[in-house]
Coordinates of C-alpha atoms and ligand atoms in Angstrom, one line a residue:
M3 CA 65.4 49.4 -19.0
I4 CA 63.1 48.7 -16.1
T5 CA 62.7 45.3 -14.4
V6 CA 60.0 44.4 -12.0
A7 CA 60.3 41.5 -9.6
G8 CA 57.0 40.7 -7.9
S9 CA 53.5 39.4 -8.0
I10 CA 51.3 38.4 -10.9
N11 CA 47.6 37.9 -9.9
M12 CA 44.3 37.5 -11.5
D13 CA 41.9 40.0 -10.0
L14 CA 38.3 38.9 -9.3
V15 CA 36.5 42.2 -9.0
V16 CA 33.1 42.8 -7.6
T17 CA 31.5 46.3 -7.9
T18 CA 28.9 47.2 -5.3
D19 CA 27.2 50.4 -4.1
R20 CA 28.7 50.1 -0.6
T21 CA 31.1 47.9 1.3
P22 CA 29.1 45.1 3.1
N23 CA 29.1 45.0 6.9
K24 CA 30.3 41.9 8.8
G25 CA 27.8 39.0 8.3
E26 CA 25.8 40.9 5.7
T27 CA 24.9 39.7 2.1
L28 CA 24.5 42.4 -0.6
L29 CA 23.5 42.2 -4.2
G30 CA 26.4 43.7 -6.2
R31 CA 26.4 45.4 -9.5
D32 CA 29.1 43.9 -11.6
F33 CA 31.8 41.2 -11.7
Q34 CA 35.0 41.2 -13.8
T35 CA 38.1 39.1 -14.1
N36 CA 41.1 41.4 -14.7
P37 CA 44.9 40.8 -14.8
G38 CA 46.6 42.3 -11.8
G39 CA 49.1 41.8 -9.1
K40 CA 51.2 44.8 -7.8
G41 CA 54.3 43.6 -9.7
A42 CA 52.6 42.9 -13.0
N43 CA 50.6 46.2 -12.7
Q44 CA 53.8 48.2 -12.2
A45 CA 55.5 46.5 -15.1
V46 CA 52.5 47.3 -17.4
A47 CA 52.5 50.9 -16.2
A48 CA 56.2 51.3 -17.1
A49 CA 55.7 49.5 -20.5
R50 CA 52.7 51.7 -21.4
L51 CA 55.0 54.8 -20.9
G52 CA 57.3 53.4 -23.5
N53 CA 60.0 51.7 -21.4
T54 CA 61.6 48.4 -22.3
T55 CA 60.3 46.4 -19.3
N56 CA 60.8 42.9 -18.0
M57 CA 58.9 41.0 -15.4
I58 CA 60.4 38.5 -13.0
G59 CA 57.8 36.4 -11.3
H60 CA 55.6 33.2 -11.2
V61 CA 52.2 32.1 -12.3
G62 CA 50.5 28.8 -11.5
K63 CA 49.9 25.8 -13.7
D64 CA 46.3 26.8 -14.4
A65 CA 44.1 28.7 -17.0
F66 CA 44.8 32.0 -15.1
G67 CA 48.5 31.4 -15.5
V68 CA 48.3 31.1 -19.3
S69 CA 46.2 34.2 -19.7
L70 CA 48.3 36.3 -17.2
I71 CA 51.4 35.6 -19.3
E72 CA 49.5 36.3 -22.5
N73 CA 48.3 39.6 -21.1
L74 CA 51.9 40.7 -20.1
T75 CA 53.1 39.9 -23.6
Q76 CA 50.3 41.9 -25.2
Q77 CA 51.2 44.8 -23.0
N78 CA 54.8 44.7 -24.2
V79 CA 56.2 43.4 -20.9
G80 CA 59.0 40.8 -21.4
T81 CA 58.0 37.5 -20.0
E82 CA 61.3 35.6 -20.5
Y83 CA 61.7 35.6 -16.7
V84 CA 58.1 34.6 -15.8
K85 CA 58.0 30.9 -14.7
T86 CA 55.1 28.6 -14.4
K87 CA 55.0 26.8 -11.1
D88 CA 53.0 23.8 -9.8
G89 CA 49.8 24.9 -8.1
S90 CA 47.5 27.9 -8.5
S91 CA 48.2 31.4 -9.8
G92 CA 48.0 34.3 -7.4
I93 CA 44.5 35.7 -7.1
A94 CA 43.0 38.9 -5.5
T95 CA 39.4 39.3 -4.6
I96 CA 38.6 43.0 -4.9
T97 CA 35.5 44.8 -3.7
V98 CA 35.1 48.2 -5.4
A99 CA 32.6 50.4 -3.5
E100 CA 32.1 54.1 -2.6
G101 CA 35.1 55.2 -4.7
D102 CA 37.6 53.0 -3.0
N103 CA 38.5 49.3 -2.9
S104 CA 39.3 46.5 -0.4
I105 CA 41.5 43.6 -1.5
I106 CA 42.4 40.1 -0.2
V107 CA 45.4 38.5 -2.0
I108 CA 45.9 34.7 -2.1
P109 CA 49.6 34.5 -3.2
G110 CA 49.6 31.0 -4.8
A111 CA 52.6 30.7 -7.2
N112 CA 53.9 34.2 -6.2
F113 CA 55.2 32.5 -3.0
S114 CA 56.7 29.5 -4.5
W115 CA 60.4 30.4 -4.7
E116 CA 63.2 27.8 -4.6
L117 CA 66.3 28.3 -2.6
E118 CA 68.5 30.9 -4.3
E119 CA 66.4 30.9 -7.4
W120 CA 66.9 34.7 -7.6
K121 CA 70.5 34.1 -8.6
Q122 CA 69.3 33.2 -12.1
Y123 CA 68.3 36.9 -12.6
A124 CA 71.6 38.6 -11.9
S125 CA 72.3 39.5 -15.5
I126 CA 68.9 41.2 -16.2
I127 CA 69.1 43.1 -13.0
Q128 CA 72.6 44.3 -13.8
K129 CA 71.4 45.5 -17.2
S130 CA 68.4 47.4 -15.8
D131 CA 68.4 51.1 -14.8
V132 CA 65.7 50.6 -12.2
L133 CA 64.4 47.5 -10.3
I134 CA 60.9 47.8 -8.8
L135 CA 60.0 45.5 -5.9
Q136 CA 56.8 45.1 -3.7
L137 CA 55.9 42.8 -0.9
E138 CA 53.6 40.2 -2.6
I139 CA 56.5 37.7 -2.9
P140 CA 58.5 36.4 0.1
L141 CA 60.4 39.0 2.0
N142 CA 63.7 37.1 1.8
V143 CA 63.4 37.1 -2.0
V144 CA 62.7 40.8 -2.0
E145 CA 65.8 41.4 0.1
A146 CA 67.9 39.2 -2.1
F147 CA 66.9 41.1 -5.2
A148 CA 67.5 44.5 -3.5
N149 CA 70.9 43.3 -2.5
M150 CA 71.8 42.1 -6.0
A151 CA 70.6 45.4 -7.5
N152 CA 72.5 47.5 -4.9
K153 CA 75.7 45.7 -5.6
V154 CA 75.6 46.4 -9.4
G155 CA 74.3 50.0 -9.0
T156 CA 70.8 49.4 -10.3
T157 CA 68.3 51.9 -8.6
V158 CA 65.8 50.1 -6.3
I159 CA 62.3 51.3 -5.8
L160 CA 60.6 49.4 -3.0
N161 CA 56.9 49.8 -2.9
P162 CA 56.2 48.4 0.6
A163 CA 52.8 47.0 -0.1
P164 CA 51.0 45.2 1.4
A165 CA 52.7 46.8 4.5
Q166 CA 54.7 44.6 6.8
A167 CA 57.6 45.2 9.2
L168 CA 60.7 45.8 7.2
P169 CA 64.2 44.9 8.3
A170 CA 66.4 48.0 8.6
T171 CA 68.9 46.5 6.0
L172 CA 66.1 46.4 3.3
I173 CA 65.2 50.0 4.0
T174 CA 68.9 50.9 3.6
L175 CA 69.1 48.9 0.3
A176 CA 66.2 50.8 -1.3
D177 CA 66.9 54.0 -3.1
Y178 CA 63.2 54.9 -2.9
L179 CA 60.4 53.7 -0.7
T180 CA 56.9 54.5 -1.8
P181 CA 54.2 53.6 0.7
N182 CA 50.8 55.2 0.8
E183 CA 49.7 57.1 4.0
T184 CA 48.3 54.1 5.7
E185 CA 51.3 51.9 4.9
C186 CA 53.6 54.6 6.0
K187 CA 52.0 54.8 9.4
E188 CA 52.1 51.0 9.7
L189 CA 55.8 50.9 8.7
F190 CA 57.1 53.8 10.7
G191 CA 54.5 54.3 13.4
M192 CA 54.3 58.1 12.7
E193 CA 52.6 60.6 10.4
A194 CA 53.9 60.9 6.9
E195 CA 55.2 64.5 7.5
D196 CA 57.5 63.2 10.4
A197 CA 58.5 59.9 8.6
V198 CA 59.7 61.6 5.4
A199 CA 61.9 63.9 7.4
Q200 CA 63.8 60.8 8.6
F201 CA 64.5 59.6 5.1
P202 CA 65.1 62.6 2.9
N203 CA 64.9 62.1 -0.9
K204 CA 64.1 58.4 -0.3
L205 CA 60.7 58.1 1.4
I206 CA 57.9 59.2 -0.9
V207 CA 54.4 58.9 0.6
T208 CA 51.5 58.8 -1.8
E209 CA 48.3 60.6 -0.7
G210 CA 45.8 59.8 -3.4
E211 CA 44.4 62.8 -5.2
K212 CA 46.3 65.1 -2.8
G213 CA 49.5 64.0 -4.5
A214 CA 52.7 62.9 -2.8
L215 CA 55.0 64.0 0.0
Y216 CA 58.8 63.7 0.5
H217 CA 61.5 65.7 2.2
D218 CA 64.4 67.1 0.2
G219 CA 66.8 67.4 3.1
T220 CA 65.9 71.0 3.7
S221 CA 62.1 71.2 3.4
L222 CA 59.0 69.2 3.2
M223 CA 58.0 68.8 -0.5
R224 CA 54.3 68.4 -1.3
I225 CA 53.8 67.6 -4.9
P226 CA 50.2 68.2 -5.7
G227 CA 48.0 65.6 -7.4
F228 CA 45.2 66.1 -9.9
R229 CA 41.6 66.3 -8.9
V230 CA 39.7 63.9 -11.1
K231 CA 36.5 61.8 -10.8
A232 CA 37.8 58.4 -9.8
V233 CA 35.8 55.4 -11.0
D234 CA 38.2 52.7 -9.7
T235 CA 41.4 53.4 -7.6
T236 CA 42.7 49.9 -8.0
G237 CA 46.2 50.1 -9.4
A238 CA 46.7 53.8 -8.9
G239 CA 49.6 53.2 -6.6
D240 CA 51.1 50.7 -9.1
T241 CA 50.8 53.3 -11.9
F242 CA 52.6 55.8 -9.6
N243 CA 55.4 53.3 -9.1
G244 CA 55.8 52.3 -12.8
A245 CA 55.7 56.0 -13.8
L246 CA 58.2 57.0 -11.1
A247 CA 60.6 54.3 -12.3
S248 CA 60.1 55.5 -15.9
A249 CA 60.9 59.1 -14.9
I250 CA 63.9 58.1 -12.8
A251 CA 65.3 55.8 -15.5
E252 CA 65.1 58.9 -17.8
G253 CA 67.1 60.9 -15.4
L254 CA 64.4 63.4 -14.2
A255 CA 65.0 65.1 -10.9
L256 CA 62.9 63.7 -8.0
K257 CA 60.4 66.6 -7.9
E258 CA 59.7 66.3 -11.7
A259 CA 59.6 62.5 -11.4
V260 CA 57.0 62.6 -8.6
S261 CA 54.9 65.0 -10.5
F262 CA 55.0 62.8 -13.6
A263 CA 54.0 59.8 -11.4
N264 CA 51.1 61.8 -9.9
A265 CA 49.8 62.7 -13.4
A266 CA 50.0 59.1 -14.5
A267 CA 48.2 57.8 -11.4
S268 CA 45.4 60.4 -11.8
L269 CA 44.7 59.1 -15.3
S270 CA 44.7 55.5 -14.2
V271 CA 41.7 55.9 -11.8
Q272 CA 39.4 57.2 -14.5
H273 CA 38.9 53.6 -15.8
H274 CA 37.8 50.3 -14.2
G275 CA 40.5 47.6 -13.6
A276 CA 44.0 47.9 -12.3
Q277 CA 45.7 47.9 -15.7
K278 CA 43.0 49.2 -18.2
G279 CA 43.4 52.9 -17.3
M280 CA 47.2 53.0 -17.3
P281 CA 48.2 55.9 -19.5
L282 CA 50.5 56.2 -22.5
R283 CA 53.3 58.8 -22.3
E284 CA 51.4 61.4 -24.4
A285 CA 48.4 61.4 -22.0
V286 CA 50.7 62.0 -19.0
L287 CA 52.5 64.9 -20.7
E288 CA 49.2 66.4 -21.7
R289 CA 48.0 66.2 -18.1
L290 CA 51.2 67.8 -16.9
G291 CA 50.6 70.5 -19.4
E292 CA 47.3 71.3 -17.5
L293 CA 49.5 72.5 -14.6
E294 CA 51.1 75.2 -16.6
Ligands
RIB30 O1 47.6 47.3 -6.3 C1 46.5 46.6 -6.8 C2 46.7 45.1 -6.9 O2 46.9 44.6 -5.6 C3 45.7 44.3 -7.5 O3 45.8 44.2 -8.9 C4 45.7 43.0 -6.8 O4 46.1 41.9 -7.6 C5 46.7 43.2 -5.6 O5 47.9 42.7 -5.8

């Protein structure tokens, strides 16, 4: 079983031919409202791959909150631990242009955690094989969850996004850290090749279609990605994390788990929206078959 503690957002997505310059107004091509949030996306990715998956998080007391919970339920993610808090749901404004995206997140309810509220979730965390965390909820809450999971032997995947300085204790508590190249540089102040050598079998740096990088204690491991025509990369990292959790929960070795996650991520970018392109298990296995 996989549990995700993290953010649930509504994504307000604008598609345009190019990213606007400062002070410039552009006519865009399309607007969509899609369920998102790194936490919710990672939960949906894991559930699509056939895992029993639960979400711990908050939505606001607004129309977005209602439809965000509905969406998680439709995607087979357990919402027993999703609370509705006063105020607005988290939202993300996303500009998709030139094959990439830029995102601003307004956390809203994702940041409304009461003192020691996390203690209510001890039992579900204990029952889980893997707990996935990101940084779109308060850092002290992330630390508290990592601590709880660590104590009961639940594997912790920390996706340190959006990047921010991490206390050394949190890095120690995580079994796996999964930044992308930019986040890795921000976190460790060095190139991915050097950073992974400092955290063997723990730091996995995602590099888009190039794949992912980690160090196995002896050598640098570059697990190749899949070259595909990306229409929207939003949620690719989240798909990677959900799929990595799925493979680890199944007991796959790290090399195979990263390869599985790369395949899942490559499928997700072939559709618009963070969650729409997240693949089913069969599609991932088929893509992995293309390697043989
Ligand atoms: O990783 C993509 C996600 O980041 C989006 O769905 C958006 O909500 C932001 O949290």
